mmCIF file of C-alpha atoms in Angstrom:
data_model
loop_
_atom_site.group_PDB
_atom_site.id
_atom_site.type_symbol
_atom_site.label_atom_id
_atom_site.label_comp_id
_atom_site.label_asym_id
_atom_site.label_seq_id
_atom_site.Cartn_x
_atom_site.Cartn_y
_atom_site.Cartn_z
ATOM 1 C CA UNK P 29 62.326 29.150 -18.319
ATOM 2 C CA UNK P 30 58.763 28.920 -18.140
ATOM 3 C CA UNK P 31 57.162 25.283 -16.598
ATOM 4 C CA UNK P 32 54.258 25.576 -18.251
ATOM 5 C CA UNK P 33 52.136 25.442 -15.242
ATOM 6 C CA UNK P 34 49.082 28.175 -15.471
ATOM 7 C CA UNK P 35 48.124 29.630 -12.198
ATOM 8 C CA UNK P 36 44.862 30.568 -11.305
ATOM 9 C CA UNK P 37 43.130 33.707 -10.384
ATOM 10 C CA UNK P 38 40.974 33.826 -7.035
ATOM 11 C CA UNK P 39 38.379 35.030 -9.209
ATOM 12 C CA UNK P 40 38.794 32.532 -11.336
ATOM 13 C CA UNK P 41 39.113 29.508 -9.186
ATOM 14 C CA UNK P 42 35.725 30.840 -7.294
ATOM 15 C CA UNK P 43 34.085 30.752 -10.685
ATOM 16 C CA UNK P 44 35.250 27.253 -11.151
ATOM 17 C CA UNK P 45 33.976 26.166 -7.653
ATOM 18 C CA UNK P 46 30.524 27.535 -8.352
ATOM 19 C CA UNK P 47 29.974 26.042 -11.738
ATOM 20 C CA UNK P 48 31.054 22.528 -10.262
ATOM 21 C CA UNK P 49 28.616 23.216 -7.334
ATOM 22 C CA UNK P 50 26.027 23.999 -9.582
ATOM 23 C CA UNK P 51 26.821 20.970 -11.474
ATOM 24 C CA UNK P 52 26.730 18.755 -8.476
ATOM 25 C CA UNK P 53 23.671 20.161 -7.661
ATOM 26 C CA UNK P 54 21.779 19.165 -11.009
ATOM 27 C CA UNK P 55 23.071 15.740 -11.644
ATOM 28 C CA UNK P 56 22.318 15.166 -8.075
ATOM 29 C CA UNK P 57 18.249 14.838 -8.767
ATOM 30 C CA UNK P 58 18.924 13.076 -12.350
ATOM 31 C CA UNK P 59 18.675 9.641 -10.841
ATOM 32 C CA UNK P 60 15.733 7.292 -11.456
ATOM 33 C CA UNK P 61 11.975 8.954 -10.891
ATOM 34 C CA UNK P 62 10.407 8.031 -7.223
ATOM 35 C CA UNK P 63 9.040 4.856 -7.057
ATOM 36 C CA UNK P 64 5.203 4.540 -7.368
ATOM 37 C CA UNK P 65 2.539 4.125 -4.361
ATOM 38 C CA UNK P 66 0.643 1.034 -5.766
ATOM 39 C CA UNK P 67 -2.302 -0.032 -4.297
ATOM 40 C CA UNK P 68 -2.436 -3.227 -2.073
ATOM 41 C CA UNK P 69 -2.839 -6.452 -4.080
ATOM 42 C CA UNK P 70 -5.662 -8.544 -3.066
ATOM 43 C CA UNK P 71 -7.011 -11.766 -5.099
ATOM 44 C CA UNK P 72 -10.255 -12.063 -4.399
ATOM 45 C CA UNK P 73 -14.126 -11.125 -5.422
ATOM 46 C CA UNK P 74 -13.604 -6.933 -5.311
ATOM 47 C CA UNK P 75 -9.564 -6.638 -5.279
ATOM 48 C CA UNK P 76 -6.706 -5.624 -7.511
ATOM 49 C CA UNK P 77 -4.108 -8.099 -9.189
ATOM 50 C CA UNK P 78 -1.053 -6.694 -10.212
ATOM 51 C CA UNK P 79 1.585 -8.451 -12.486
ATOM 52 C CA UNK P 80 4.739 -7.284 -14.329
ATOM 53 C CA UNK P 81 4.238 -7.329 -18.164
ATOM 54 C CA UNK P 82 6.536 -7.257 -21.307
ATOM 55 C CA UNK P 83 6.954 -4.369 -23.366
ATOM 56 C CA UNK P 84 9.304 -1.825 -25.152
ATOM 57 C CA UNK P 85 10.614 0.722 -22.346
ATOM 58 C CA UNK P 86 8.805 3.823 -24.384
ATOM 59 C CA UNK P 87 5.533 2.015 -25.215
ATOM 60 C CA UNK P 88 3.079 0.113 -22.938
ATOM 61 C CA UNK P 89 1.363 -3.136 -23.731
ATOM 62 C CA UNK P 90 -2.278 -3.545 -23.921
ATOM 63 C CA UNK P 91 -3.927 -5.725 -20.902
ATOM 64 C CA UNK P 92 -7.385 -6.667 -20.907
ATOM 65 C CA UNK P 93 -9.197 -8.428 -18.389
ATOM 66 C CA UNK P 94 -12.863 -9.745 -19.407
ATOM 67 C CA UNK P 95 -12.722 -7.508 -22.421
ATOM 68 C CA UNK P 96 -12.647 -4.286 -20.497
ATOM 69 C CA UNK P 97 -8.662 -2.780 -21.030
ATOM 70 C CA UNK P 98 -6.455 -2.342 -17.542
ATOM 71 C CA UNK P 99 -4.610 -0.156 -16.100
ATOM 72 C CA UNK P 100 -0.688 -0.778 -17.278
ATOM 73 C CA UNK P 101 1.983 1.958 -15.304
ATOM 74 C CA UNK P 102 6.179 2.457 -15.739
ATOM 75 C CA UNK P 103 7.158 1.885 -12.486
ATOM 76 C CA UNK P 104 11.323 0.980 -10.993
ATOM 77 C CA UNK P 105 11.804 0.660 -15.559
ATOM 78 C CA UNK P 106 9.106 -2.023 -16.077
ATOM 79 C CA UNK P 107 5.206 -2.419 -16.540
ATOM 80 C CA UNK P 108 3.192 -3.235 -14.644
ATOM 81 C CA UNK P 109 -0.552 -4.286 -14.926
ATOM 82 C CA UNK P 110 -3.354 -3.155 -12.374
ATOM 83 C CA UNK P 111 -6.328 -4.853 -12.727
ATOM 84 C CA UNK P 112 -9.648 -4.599 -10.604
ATOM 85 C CA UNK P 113 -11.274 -8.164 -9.985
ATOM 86 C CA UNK P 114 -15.400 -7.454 -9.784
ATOM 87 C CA UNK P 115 -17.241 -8.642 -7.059
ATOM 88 C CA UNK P 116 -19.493 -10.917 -8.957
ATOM 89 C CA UNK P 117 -16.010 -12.790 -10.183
ATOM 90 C CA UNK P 118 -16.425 -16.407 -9.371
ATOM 91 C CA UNK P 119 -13.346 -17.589 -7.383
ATOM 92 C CA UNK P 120 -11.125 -19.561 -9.248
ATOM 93 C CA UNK P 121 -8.736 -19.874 -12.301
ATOM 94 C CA UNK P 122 -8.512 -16.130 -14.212
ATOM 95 C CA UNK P 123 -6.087 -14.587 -16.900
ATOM 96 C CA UNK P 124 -5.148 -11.456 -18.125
ATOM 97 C CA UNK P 125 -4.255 -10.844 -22.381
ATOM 98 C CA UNK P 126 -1.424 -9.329 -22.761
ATOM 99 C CA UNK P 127 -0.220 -7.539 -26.205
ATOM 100 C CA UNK P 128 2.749 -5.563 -27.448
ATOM 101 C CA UNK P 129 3.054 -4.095 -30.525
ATOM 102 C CA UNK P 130 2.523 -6.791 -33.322
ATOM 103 C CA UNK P 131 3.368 -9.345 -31.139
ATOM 104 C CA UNK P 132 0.870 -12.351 -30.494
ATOM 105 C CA UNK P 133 -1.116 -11.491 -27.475
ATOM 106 C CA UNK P 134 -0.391 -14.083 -24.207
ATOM 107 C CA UNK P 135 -1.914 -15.035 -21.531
ATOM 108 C CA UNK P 136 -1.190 -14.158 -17.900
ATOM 109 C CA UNK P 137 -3.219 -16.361 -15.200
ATOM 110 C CA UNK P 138 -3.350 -15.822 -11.365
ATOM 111 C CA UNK P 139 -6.150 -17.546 -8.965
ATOM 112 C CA UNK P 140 -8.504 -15.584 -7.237
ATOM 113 C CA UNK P 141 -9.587 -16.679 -3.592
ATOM 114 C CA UNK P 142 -13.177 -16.925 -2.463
ATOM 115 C CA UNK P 143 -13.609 -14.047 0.260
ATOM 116 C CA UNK P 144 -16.852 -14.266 3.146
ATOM 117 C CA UNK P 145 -18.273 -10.398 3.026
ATOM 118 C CA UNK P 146 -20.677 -9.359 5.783
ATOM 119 C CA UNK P 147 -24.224 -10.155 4.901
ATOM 120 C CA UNK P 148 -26.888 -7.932 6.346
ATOM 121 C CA UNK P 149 -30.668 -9.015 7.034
ATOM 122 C CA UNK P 150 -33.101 -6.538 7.444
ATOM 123 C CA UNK P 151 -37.017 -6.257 7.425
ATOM 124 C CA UNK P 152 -38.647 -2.546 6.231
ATOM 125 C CA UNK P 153 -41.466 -1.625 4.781
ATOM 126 C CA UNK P 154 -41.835 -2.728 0.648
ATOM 127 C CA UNK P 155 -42.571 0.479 -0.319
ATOM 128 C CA UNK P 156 -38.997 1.090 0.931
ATOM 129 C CA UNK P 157 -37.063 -1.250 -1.181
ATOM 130 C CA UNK P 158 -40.067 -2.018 -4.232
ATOM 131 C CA UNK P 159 -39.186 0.475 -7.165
ATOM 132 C CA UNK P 160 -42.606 2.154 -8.885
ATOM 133 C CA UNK P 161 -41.964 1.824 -12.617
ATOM 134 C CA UNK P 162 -41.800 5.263 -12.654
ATOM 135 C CA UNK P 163 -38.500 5.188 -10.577
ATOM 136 C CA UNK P 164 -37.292 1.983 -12.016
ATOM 137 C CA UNK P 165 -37.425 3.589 -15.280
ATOM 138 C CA UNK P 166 -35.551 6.550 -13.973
ATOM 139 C CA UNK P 167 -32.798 4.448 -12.496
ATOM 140 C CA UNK P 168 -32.171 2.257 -15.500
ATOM 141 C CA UNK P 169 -31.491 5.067 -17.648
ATOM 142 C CA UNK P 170 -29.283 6.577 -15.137
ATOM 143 C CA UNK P 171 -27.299 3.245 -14.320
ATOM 144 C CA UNK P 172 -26.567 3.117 -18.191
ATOM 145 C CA UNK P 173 -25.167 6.791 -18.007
ATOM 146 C CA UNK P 174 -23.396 6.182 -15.039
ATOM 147 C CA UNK P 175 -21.853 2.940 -16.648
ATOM 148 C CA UNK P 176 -20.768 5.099 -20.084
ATOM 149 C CA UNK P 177 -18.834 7.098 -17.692
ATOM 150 C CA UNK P 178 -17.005 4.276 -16.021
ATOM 151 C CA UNK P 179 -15.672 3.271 -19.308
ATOM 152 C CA UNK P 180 -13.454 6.222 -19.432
ATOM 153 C CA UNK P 181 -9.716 5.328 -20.762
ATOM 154 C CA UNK P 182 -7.546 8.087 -20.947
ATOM 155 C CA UNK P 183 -4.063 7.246 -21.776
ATOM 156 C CA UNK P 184 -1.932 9.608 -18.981
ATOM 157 C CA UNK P 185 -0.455 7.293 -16.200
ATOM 158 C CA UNK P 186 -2.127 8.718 -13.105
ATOM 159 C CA UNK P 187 -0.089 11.165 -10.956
ATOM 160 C CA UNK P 188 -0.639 8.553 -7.868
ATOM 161 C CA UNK P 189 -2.247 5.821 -6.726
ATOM 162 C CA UNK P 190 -2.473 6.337 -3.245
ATOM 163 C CA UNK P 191 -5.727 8.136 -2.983
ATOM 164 C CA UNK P 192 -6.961 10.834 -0.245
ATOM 165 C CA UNK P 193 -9.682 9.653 1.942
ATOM 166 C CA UNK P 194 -12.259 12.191 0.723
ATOM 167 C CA UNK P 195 -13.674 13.019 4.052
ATOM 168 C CA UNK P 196 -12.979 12.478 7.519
ATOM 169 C CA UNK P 197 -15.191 9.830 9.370
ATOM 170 C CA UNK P 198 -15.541 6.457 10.695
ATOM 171 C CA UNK P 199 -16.483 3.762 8.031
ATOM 172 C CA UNK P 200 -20.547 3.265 8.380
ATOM 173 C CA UNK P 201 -20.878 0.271 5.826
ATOM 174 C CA UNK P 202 -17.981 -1.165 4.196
ATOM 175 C CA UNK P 203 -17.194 -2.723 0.582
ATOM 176 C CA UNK P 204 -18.922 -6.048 -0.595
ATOM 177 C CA UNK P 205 -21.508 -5.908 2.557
ATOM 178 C CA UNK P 206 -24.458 -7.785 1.283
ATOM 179 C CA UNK P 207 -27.656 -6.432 2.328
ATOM 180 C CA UNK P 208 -30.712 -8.725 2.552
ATOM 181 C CA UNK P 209 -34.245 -7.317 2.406
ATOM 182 C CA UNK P 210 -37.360 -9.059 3.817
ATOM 183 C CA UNK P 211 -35.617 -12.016 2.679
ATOM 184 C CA UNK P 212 -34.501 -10.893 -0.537
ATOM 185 C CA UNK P 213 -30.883 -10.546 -1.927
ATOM 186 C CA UNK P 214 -29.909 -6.973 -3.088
ATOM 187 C CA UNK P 215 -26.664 -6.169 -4.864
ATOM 188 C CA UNK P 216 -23.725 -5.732 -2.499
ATOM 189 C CA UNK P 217 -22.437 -2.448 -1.354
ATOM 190 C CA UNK P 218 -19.748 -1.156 -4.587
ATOM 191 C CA UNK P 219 -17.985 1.182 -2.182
ATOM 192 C CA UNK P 220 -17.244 2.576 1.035
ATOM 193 C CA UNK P 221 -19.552 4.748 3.270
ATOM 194 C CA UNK P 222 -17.997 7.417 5.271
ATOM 195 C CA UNK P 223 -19.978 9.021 8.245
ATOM 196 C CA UNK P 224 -20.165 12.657 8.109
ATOM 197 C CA UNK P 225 -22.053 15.462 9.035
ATOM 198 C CA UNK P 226 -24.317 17.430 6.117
ATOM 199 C CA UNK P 227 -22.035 20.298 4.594
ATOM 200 C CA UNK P 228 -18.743 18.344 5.549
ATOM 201 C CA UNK P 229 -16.593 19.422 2.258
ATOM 202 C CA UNK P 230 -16.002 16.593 0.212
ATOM 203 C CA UNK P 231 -12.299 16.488 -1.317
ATOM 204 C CA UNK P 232 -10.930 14.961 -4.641
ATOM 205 C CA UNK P 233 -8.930 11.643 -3.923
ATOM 206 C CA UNK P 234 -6.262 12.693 -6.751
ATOM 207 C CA UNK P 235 -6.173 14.650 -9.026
ATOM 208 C CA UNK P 236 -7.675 14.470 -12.335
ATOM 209 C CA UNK P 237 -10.599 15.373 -14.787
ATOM 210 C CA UNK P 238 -14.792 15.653 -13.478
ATOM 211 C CA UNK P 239 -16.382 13.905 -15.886
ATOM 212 C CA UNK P 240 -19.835 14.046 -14.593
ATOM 213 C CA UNK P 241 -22.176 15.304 -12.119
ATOM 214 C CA UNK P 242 -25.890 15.201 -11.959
ATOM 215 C CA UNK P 243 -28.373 14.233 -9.532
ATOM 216 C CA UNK P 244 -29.585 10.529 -9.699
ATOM 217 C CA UNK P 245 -32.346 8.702 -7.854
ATOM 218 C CA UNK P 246 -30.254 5.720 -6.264
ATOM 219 C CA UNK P 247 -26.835 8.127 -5.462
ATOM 220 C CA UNK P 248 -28.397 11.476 -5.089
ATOM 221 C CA UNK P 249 -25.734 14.304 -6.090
ATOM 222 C CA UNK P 250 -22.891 12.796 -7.616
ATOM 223 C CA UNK P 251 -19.549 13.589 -9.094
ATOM 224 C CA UNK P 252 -17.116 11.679 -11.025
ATOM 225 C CA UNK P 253 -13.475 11.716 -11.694
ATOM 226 C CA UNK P 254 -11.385 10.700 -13.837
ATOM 227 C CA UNK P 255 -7.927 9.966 -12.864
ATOM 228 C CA UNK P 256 -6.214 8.177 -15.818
ATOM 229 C CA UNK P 257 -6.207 4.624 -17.540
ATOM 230 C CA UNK P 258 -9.650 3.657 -16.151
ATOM 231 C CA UNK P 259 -9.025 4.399 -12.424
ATOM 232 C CA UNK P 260 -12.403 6.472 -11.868
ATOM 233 C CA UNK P 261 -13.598 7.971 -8.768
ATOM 234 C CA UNK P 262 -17.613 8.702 -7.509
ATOM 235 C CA UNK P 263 -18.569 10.716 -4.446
ATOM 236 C CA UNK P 264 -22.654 10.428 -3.600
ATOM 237 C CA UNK P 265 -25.360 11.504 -1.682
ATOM 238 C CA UNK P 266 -23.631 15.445 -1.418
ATOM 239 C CA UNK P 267 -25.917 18.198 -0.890
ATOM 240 C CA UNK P 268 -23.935 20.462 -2.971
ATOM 241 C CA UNK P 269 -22.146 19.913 -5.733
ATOM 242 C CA UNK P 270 -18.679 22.317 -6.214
ATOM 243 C CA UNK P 271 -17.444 21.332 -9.806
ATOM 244 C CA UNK P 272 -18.818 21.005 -13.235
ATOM 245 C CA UNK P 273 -17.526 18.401 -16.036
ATOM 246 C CA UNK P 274 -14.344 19.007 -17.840
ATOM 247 C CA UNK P 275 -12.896 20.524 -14.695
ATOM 248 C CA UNK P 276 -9.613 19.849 -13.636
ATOM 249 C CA UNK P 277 -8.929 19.197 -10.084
ATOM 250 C CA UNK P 278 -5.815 18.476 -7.705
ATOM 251 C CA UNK P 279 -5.776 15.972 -4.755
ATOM 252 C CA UNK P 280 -7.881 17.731 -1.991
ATOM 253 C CA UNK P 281 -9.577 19.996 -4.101
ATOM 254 C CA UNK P 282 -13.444 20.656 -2.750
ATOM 255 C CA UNK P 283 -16.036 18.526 -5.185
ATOM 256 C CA UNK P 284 -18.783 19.883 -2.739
ATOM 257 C CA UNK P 285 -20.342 18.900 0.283
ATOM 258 C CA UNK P 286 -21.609 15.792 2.312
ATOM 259 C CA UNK P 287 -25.546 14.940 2.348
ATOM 260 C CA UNK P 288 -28.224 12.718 2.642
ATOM 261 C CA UNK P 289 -29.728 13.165 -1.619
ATOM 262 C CA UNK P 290 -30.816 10.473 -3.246
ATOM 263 C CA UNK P 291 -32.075 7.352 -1.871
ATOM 264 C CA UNK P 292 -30.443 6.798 1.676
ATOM 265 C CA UNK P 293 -31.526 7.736 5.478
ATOM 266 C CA UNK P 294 -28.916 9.662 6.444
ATOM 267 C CA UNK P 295 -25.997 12.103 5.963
ATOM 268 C CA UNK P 296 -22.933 10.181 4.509
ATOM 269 C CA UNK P 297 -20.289 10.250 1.627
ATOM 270 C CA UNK P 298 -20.754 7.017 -0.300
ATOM 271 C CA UNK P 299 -16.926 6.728 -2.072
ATOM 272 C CA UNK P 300 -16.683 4.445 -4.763
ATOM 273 C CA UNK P 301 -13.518 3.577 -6.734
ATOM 274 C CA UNK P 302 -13.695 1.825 -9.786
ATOM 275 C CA UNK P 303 -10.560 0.227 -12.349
ATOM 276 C CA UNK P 304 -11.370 -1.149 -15.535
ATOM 277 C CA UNK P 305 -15.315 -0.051 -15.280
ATOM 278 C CA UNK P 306 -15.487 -2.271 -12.040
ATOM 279 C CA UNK P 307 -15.648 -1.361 -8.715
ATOM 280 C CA UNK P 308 -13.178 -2.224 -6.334
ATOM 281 C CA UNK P 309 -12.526 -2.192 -2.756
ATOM 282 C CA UNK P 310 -11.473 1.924 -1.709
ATOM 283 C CA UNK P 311 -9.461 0.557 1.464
ATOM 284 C CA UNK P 312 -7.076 -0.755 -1.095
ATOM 285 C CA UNK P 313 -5.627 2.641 -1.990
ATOM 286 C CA UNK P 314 -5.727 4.113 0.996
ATOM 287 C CA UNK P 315 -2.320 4.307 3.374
ATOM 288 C CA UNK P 316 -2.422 1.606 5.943
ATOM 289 C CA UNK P 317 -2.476 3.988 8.837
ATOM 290 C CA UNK P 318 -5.537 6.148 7.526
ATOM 291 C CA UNK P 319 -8.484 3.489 6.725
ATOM 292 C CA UNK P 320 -11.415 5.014 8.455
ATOM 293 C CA UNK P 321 -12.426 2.839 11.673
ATOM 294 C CA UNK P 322 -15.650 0.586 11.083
ATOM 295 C CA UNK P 323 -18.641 1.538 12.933
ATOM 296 C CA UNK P 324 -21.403 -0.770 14.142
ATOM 297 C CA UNK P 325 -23.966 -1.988 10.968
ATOM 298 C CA UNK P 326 -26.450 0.299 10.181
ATOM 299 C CA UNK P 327 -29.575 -0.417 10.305
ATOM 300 C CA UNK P 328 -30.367 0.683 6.801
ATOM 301 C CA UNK P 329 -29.006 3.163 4.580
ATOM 302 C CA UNK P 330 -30.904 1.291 1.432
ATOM 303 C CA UNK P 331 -29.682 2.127 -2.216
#
């Protein structure tokens, strides 16, 4: 009398070991997606606050900051709002706007600290620092080009947001150092300045999109890249120039090479990184254990 029991083959049991192994093996990497590298937080003149917002799981709200949209990312299933503070911001009482869908827009506020940046006080010759109007016309027209670019919003989240030092070098003037001029106040350094010799290769931060190169009086060659929702890279002063716009590039990617173009006194990658068409301090996406050392002030390296 039969039991009903059904043995198996060898060949058949094998065949059911392997498809549960291969089983195993897929489910095993369907958990949740890494969580993402954010940049440090810092609440003051030149930093980056970041807040959790509301909003359906497949659709991201809309943040604006001083009319200019933010930066909103998915990260461990919520969103979550990256916004770059400019250095002129007076410290104090801020908010972010907030909407979703058709839903009335809110606000988010935060307080921003005052921060003390280096101040710099040097004497040179005018001719060094006066603009003819022949150059001051020049560098107008390229500051509203360069600012067109800035506002750049394309919607893909960026791949990361922990970015590559682009060369390697000791810091030679750092972000928000105000420079004084035979007793004069000049803007305040927008980004980081990286000491390197000329021909040094110059690599992308992240990947992304150029959207511009030229050659401009203040920032010599430059190239700029676009890395998603407003985050915006700018490399300056390079002797050569590698890419062209509408070129895709990965992180470490050549852009071209360090120089001394444009209006400076000395071979060095001026890095600038910019969120919501501000720029913002570059140490604050870099890994904690790879911010290039500081070196002694310069003595001018005049933009």
């Amino acid at each position: 009398m039969g039991s009903g029991l059904k043995i198996l083959s060898v060949a058949a049991l094998r065949r059911a070991v392997l498809a549960c192994t291969a089983f195993l093996a897929c489910t095993a990497g369907a958990g949740p997606p890494p969580k993402l590298v954010l940049p440090q937080s810092s609440l003051v003149p030149g930093g980056i606050f970041i807040t959790p917002v509301d909003g359906p799981n497949n659709s991201p709200p809309v943040v604006t900051y001083d009319g200019k949209r933010a930066m909103v990312v998915r990260s461990d299933d919520r969103w979550l709002a990256i916004v770059g503070l400019p250095l002129s911001t007076t410290p104090g009482h801020a908010s972010v706007l907030v909407r979703s869908g058709d839903s009335a827009e809110l606000a988010v506020g935060f307080d921003i600290s005052n921060k003390q940046y280096l101040v710099q006080s040097l004497k040179v010759a005018p001719a060094k620092v006066d603009l003819s109007e022949q150059d001051l016309a020049r560098s107008q027209k390229e500051s509203a080009r360069l600012h067109a670019s800035l506002a750049t919003y394309s919607a893909a989240q960026p791949a990361t947001l922990r970015l590559l030092q682009p060369v390697p070098g000791v810091r030679s003037s750092s972000y928000g150092l105000r420079r004084v001029f035979n007793n004069e106040p000049r803007n305040p350094h927008s980004g980081m300045d990286i000491a390197a010799p000329t021909g040094t290769p110059v690599r992308a931060a992240a990947g992304g999109r150029v959207i511009d190169t030229g050659n401009f009086f203040f920032t010599g060659n430059t190239v700029l890249v676009d890395h998603g929702e407003g985050l915006i890279t700018m490399y300056c002063h390079m002797s050569k120039i590698d890419v062209h716009p509408g070129e895709s590039v990965k992180t470490g990617d050549i852009l071209g090479k360090v120089g001394a173009t444009g209006r400076v006194t000395g071979p060095h990658l001026h890095w600038a990184v910019a969120l919501n068409q501000t720029f913002v301090d570059p140490a604050l996406f870099l890994a904690p254990d790879h911010h290039p050392a500081a070196a002694p002030p310069p003595q001018a390296q005049a933009r």
